[in-house]
Amino acid sequence: MSSESSSEHYSKYSSLGLSHIDSTGEAHMVDVGYKTPSFRMATAESTISLNREAYESVVKNTASKGAVLTVAKIAGIQGAKLTSSLIPLCHQINLNKVDITFTFSDSQKESPSISGMVLNSLQHSNPCLESVTKDISSEGAPTETNPTRFQLHINCTVSCNAVTGVEMEALVGASIAALTVYDMCKALDKSAVISNTRLLRKEGGKSGSFFVE
C-alpha cells in the first residue's frame, strides 16, 4: 500500500491542473475574483444522426412539432445562457453572443432523395440551415439492413468579456440543440444518435488558444 498521505495525493492532482479539486480532495468552485476580464471565445459541436424520413422532415419543415432548426437554435442559445445552473462548478458569465449553426451531411456518401426544387428552396424555408451536401439524386437507395443515416452537425460559438472561459457554455449550447432536434424528430426516428460532442476551438485566457486539427 502506498505511504502517500491523502493530502499529498490530492495536492499532486491539483498541481497537475485539476483546479476543481482542493488539497483535501473536495470539489470546490475556483476563485476567479483576482483575474482581469478579457475576451474569451469557444466553439463546440455535436452531431445527431437521423434516418431519411426524419432528415427530410427537417429540411422540408414538415415535422409535426414545427420548424426543427429554429426551435433547436433557440434552445441551444437558452442552454448556453443557463450553463451555470446545469453544471455545478461553472461561474455565471454575462455572454456577448451565442451563435448556433447547422450543417447536413450523409454518413454513407449517398445523396438524399428529395427533389432539386426542394433543395434550391431550403435556404429560404430553413434560414438556420447552413448547407446540404451534394446534388440531389435518387440513386443509392438504402436497403432494409443498411439504411442511410444523415448527420446534422451543430456548431455553437459563444463569446464574452470575462474572467473565465466559455468552453462549457459552447458545449452545453451544442448539446441542448442536439437534444432538441431529437425531441422534435423522435416520432419519426427514435433510434437517432447524438455523438461527437466536443470542443473545436477556444481563444483567450491563461491557457491560450486551442484548435482541433
Short mmCIF file of C-alpha atoms in Angstrom, two decimals:
data_model
loop_
_atom_site.label_atom_id
_atom_site.label_comp_id
_atom_site.label_asym_id
_atom_site.label_seq_id
_atom_site.Cartn_x
_atom_site.Cartn_y
_atom_site.Cartn_z
CA MET A 1 0.00 0.00 0.00
CA SER A 2 1.30 3.48 -0.83
CA SER A 3 2.66 5.57 2.03
CA GLU A 4 1.47 8.72 0.29
CA SER A 5 -0.91 10.69 2.52
CA SER A 6 -4.38 11.71 1.37
CA SER A 7 -3.30 15.38 1.43
CA GLU A 8 -0.24 14.66 -0.71
CA HIS A 9 -2.32 12.59 -3.11
CA TYR A 10 -4.86 15.34 -3.81
CA SER A 11 -2.23 18.10 -3.81
CA LYS A 12 -0.48 16.21 -6.59
CA TYR A 13 -3.62 16.13 -8.74
CA SER A 14 -4.33 19.78 -8.01
CA SER A 15 -0.82 20.65 -9.15
CA LEU A 16 -1.49 18.83 -12.43
CA GLY A 17 -4.18 21.37 -13.26
CA LEU A 18 -7.33 19.80 -11.80
CA SER A 19 -8.41 23.13 -10.38
CA HIS A 20 -11.81 21.91 -9.17
CA ILE A 21 -10.16 19.61 -6.60
CA ASP A 22 -8.65 21.17 -3.49
CA SER A 23 -5.80 19.84 -1.35
CA THR A 24 -8.20 17.69 0.69
CA GLY A 25 -9.81 16.10 -2.36
CA GLU A 26 -13.03 18.06 -2.08
CA ALA A 27 -14.70 19.61 -5.11
CA HIS A 28 -14.75 23.38 -4.97
CA MET A 29 -15.57 26.40 -7.13
CA VAL A 30 -12.44 28.15 -8.37
CA ASP A 31 -11.94 31.71 -7.16
CA VAL A 32 -11.59 33.95 -10.24
CA GLY A 33 -12.06 37.23 -8.42
CA TYR A 34 -8.44 38.28 -8.83
CA LYS A 35 -8.49 37.95 -12.64
CA THR A 36 -8.83 40.80 -15.11
CA PRO A 37 -11.70 40.44 -17.62
CA SER A 38 -10.60 39.70 -21.19
CA PHE A 39 -12.13 38.49 -24.45
CA ARG A 40 -12.96 34.77 -24.48
CA MET A 41 -14.45 32.67 -27.27
CA ALA A 42 -15.22 28.99 -27.75
CA THR A 43 -16.83 26.79 -30.41
CA ALA A 44 -18.19 23.31 -29.76
CA GLU A 45 -20.03 20.80 -31.91
CA SER A 46 -22.49 17.97 -31.51
CA THR A 47 -23.80 15.61 -34.18
CA ILE A 48 -27.15 13.86 -34.48
CA SER A 49 -27.65 11.02 -36.95
CA LEU A 50 -31.14 10.78 -38.49
CA ASN A 51 -32.94 8.37 -40.78
CA ARG A 52 -34.17 9.54 -44.17
CA GLU A 53 -37.72 10.29 -43.04
CA ALA A 54 -36.62 12.44 -40.12
CA TYR A 55 -33.99 14.15 -42.26
CA GLU A 56 -36.49 15.11 -44.92
CA SER A 57 -38.93 16.41 -42.30
CA VAL A 58 -36.22 18.74 -41.04
CA VAL A 59 -35.09 20.14 -44.39
CA LYS A 60 -38.67 20.46 -45.71
CA ASN A 61 -40.01 21.95 -42.47
CA THR A 62 -42.71 19.28 -42.27
CA ALA A 63 -42.00 17.88 -38.78
CA SER A 64 -45.23 17.63 -36.80
CA LYS A 65 -43.82 19.74 -33.94
CA GLY A 66 -42.82 22.59 -36.26
CA ALA A 67 -39.60 24.20 -37.51
CA VAL A 68 -36.96 21.89 -36.04
CA LEU A 69 -33.88 24.02 -36.66
CA THR A 70 -35.45 27.23 -35.42
CA VAL A 71 -36.56 25.63 -32.15
CA ALA A 72 -33.19 23.87 -31.73
CA LYS A 73 -31.33 27.13 -32.27
CA ILE A 74 -33.35 28.97 -29.62
CA ALA A 75 -32.96 26.03 -27.22
CA GLY A 76 -29.18 25.98 -27.76
CA ILE A 77 -28.90 29.69 -27.05
CA GLN A 78 -31.02 29.32 -23.92
CA GLY A 79 -28.94 26.32 -22.80
CA ALA A 80 -25.68 28.23 -23.17
CA LYS A 81 -27.07 31.06 -21.03
CA LEU A 82 -28.14 28.59 -18.31
CA THR A 83 -24.86 26.67 -18.12
CA SER A 84 -24.01 27.72 -14.57
CA SER A 85 -27.39 26.38 -13.43
CA LEU A 86 -26.74 23.00 -15.05
CA ILE A 87 -23.02 22.43 -14.37
CA PRO A 88 -22.46 22.92 -10.62
CA LEU A 89 -18.98 24.47 -10.55
CA CYS A 90 -19.34 26.77 -13.57
CA HIS A 91 -19.40 30.52 -12.96
CA GLN A 92 -22.21 32.81 -14.05
CA ILE A 93 -20.99 34.71 -17.10
CA ASN A 94 -22.50 37.63 -18.99
CA LEU A 95 -22.28 36.41 -22.58
CA ASN A 96 -21.69 38.72 -25.54
CA LYS A 97 -23.16 36.37 -28.14
CA VAL A 98 -24.29 32.79 -28.75
CA ASP A 99 -24.40 31.61 -32.37
CA ILE A 100 -25.78 28.22 -33.46
CA THR A 101 -25.29 26.90 -37.00
CA PHE A 102 -26.33 23.65 -38.69
CA THR A 103 -24.73 21.63 -41.49
CA PHE A 104 -26.10 18.43 -43.02
CA SER A 105 -24.07 15.56 -44.42
CA ASP A 106 -24.87 11.92 -45.06
CA SER A 107 -22.57 9.38 -43.43
CA GLN A 108 -22.68 6.89 -46.31
CA LYS A 109 -21.90 9.41 -49.05
CA GLU A 110 -25.35 8.97 -50.57
CA SER A 111 -27.49 11.91 -51.65
CA PRO A 112 -30.91 12.47 -50.07
CA SER A 113 -33.94 11.57 -52.18
CA ILE A 114 -35.61 14.96 -52.25
CA SER A 115 -36.22 16.98 -55.38
CA GLY A 116 -33.85 19.59 -56.74
CA MET A 117 -36.61 22.15 -56.40
CA VAL A 118 -36.81 21.45 -52.68
CA LEU A 119 -33.02 21.74 -52.32
CA ASN A 120 -33.00 25.11 -54.07
CA SER A 121 -35.63 26.44 -51.68
CA LEU A 122 -34.06 25.07 -48.50
CA GLN A 123 -32.16 28.23 -47.63
CA HIS A 124 -35.37 30.23 -47.90
CA SER A 125 -37.64 27.86 -45.99
CA ASN A 126 -35.00 26.98 -43.40
CA PRO A 127 -32.73 30.02 -42.80
CA CYS A 128 -30.91 28.20 -39.98
CA LEU A 129 -29.60 25.58 -42.43
CA GLU A 130 -26.01 26.34 -43.45
CA SER A 131 -25.56 23.77 -46.21
CA VAL A 132 -26.76 20.48 -47.62
CA THR A 133 -24.31 18.03 -49.20
CA LYS A 134 -24.03 17.28 -52.90
CA ASP A 135 -26.55 17.35 -55.74
CA ILE A 136 -29.89 15.65 -55.25
CA SER A 137 -30.05 12.13 -56.64
CA SER A 138 -32.43 9.17 -56.41
CA GLU A 139 -29.57 6.68 -56.78
CA GLY A 140 -28.19 4.58 -53.99
CA ALA A 141 -31.47 3.91 -52.20
CA PRO A 142 -30.99 2.41 -48.74
CA THR A 143 -31.66 -1.24 -48.03
CA GLU A 144 -33.57 -2.53 -45.03
CA THR A 145 -30.40 -3.87 -43.44
CA ASN A 146 -28.23 -0.88 -44.32
CA PRO A 147 -30.37 2.25 -44.01
CA THR A 148 -28.91 5.58 -44.99
CA ARG A 149 -28.17 7.81 -41.99
CA PHE A 150 -27.93 11.56 -42.40
CA GLN A 151 -25.90 13.61 -39.97
CA LEU A 152 -26.81 17.04 -38.72
CA HIS A 153 -23.70 18.82 -37.39
CA ILE A 154 -24.47 21.51 -34.82
CA ASN A 155 -21.89 24.20 -34.02
CA CYS A 156 -22.25 26.55 -31.08
CA THR A 157 -19.95 29.58 -30.76
CA VAL A 158 -20.01 31.65 -27.58
CA SER A 159 -18.08 34.83 -26.75
CA CYS A 160 -17.75 37.07 -23.72
CA ASN A 161 -15.51 39.57 -21.93
CA ALA A 162 -15.00 37.86 -18.60
CA VAL A 163 -12.54 36.39 -16.10
CA THR A 164 -13.15 32.78 -17.15
CA GLY A 165 -13.71 30.92 -20.41
CA VAL A 166 -16.89 29.84 -22.20
CA GLU A 167 -15.97 26.31 -23.27
CA MET A 168 -18.73 24.80 -21.15
CA GLU A 169 -21.28 27.29 -22.47
CA ALA A 170 -20.43 26.27 -26.04
CA LEU A 171 -20.61 22.55 -25.18
CA VAL A 172 -23.93 22.92 -23.38
CA GLY A 173 -25.38 25.01 -26.22
CA ALA A 174 -24.44 22.40 -28.83
CA SER A 175 -25.72 19.56 -26.63
CA ILE A 176 -29.08 21.17 -25.87
CA ALA A 177 -29.60 21.99 -29.55
CA ALA A 178 -28.93 18.33 -30.45
CA LEU A 179 -31.30 17.08 -27.74
CA THR A 180 -33.97 19.44 -29.05
CA VAL A 181 -33.58 18.05 -32.57
CA TYR A 182 -34.08 14.59 -31.09
CA ASP A 183 -37.21 15.71 -29.26
CA MET A 184 -38.62 17.31 -32.41
CA CYS A 185 -37.88 14.22 -34.55
CA LYS A 186 -38.33 11.28 -32.18
CA ALA A 187 -41.77 10.43 -33.60
CA LEU A 188 -40.02 9.63 -36.90
CA ASP A 189 -36.69 8.27 -35.61
CA LYS A 190 -36.40 7.03 -32.04
CA SER A 191 -33.03 5.49 -32.97
CA ALA A 192 -31.45 8.88 -33.75
CA VAL A 193 -27.98 9.02 -32.21
CA ILE A 194 -26.28 12.04 -30.66
CA SER A 195 -22.49 11.78 -30.78
CA ASN A 196 -19.14 13.54 -31.15
CA THR A 197 -19.90 16.35 -28.72
CA ARG A 198 -16.55 18.12 -28.36
CA LEU A 199 -14.73 21.43 -28.13
CA LEU A 200 -13.46 22.58 -31.52
CA ARG A 201 -11.82 25.88 -30.64
CA LYS A 202 -11.16 28.30 -27.82
CA GLU A 203 -9.42 31.65 -27.58
CA GLY A 204 -8.32 33.79 -24.68
CA GLY A 205 -7.39 33.10 -21.10
CA LYS A 206 -4.23 31.87 -19.43
CA SER A 207 -4.12 28.62 -21.40
CA GLY A 208 -4.23 30.49 -24.73
CA SER A 209 -5.74 29.20 -27.96
CA PHE A 210 -6.86 25.68 -28.77
CA PHE A 211 -7.92 24.28 -32.15
CA VAL A 212 -8.97 20.82 -33.28
CA GLU A 213 -6.72 19.94 -36.22
#
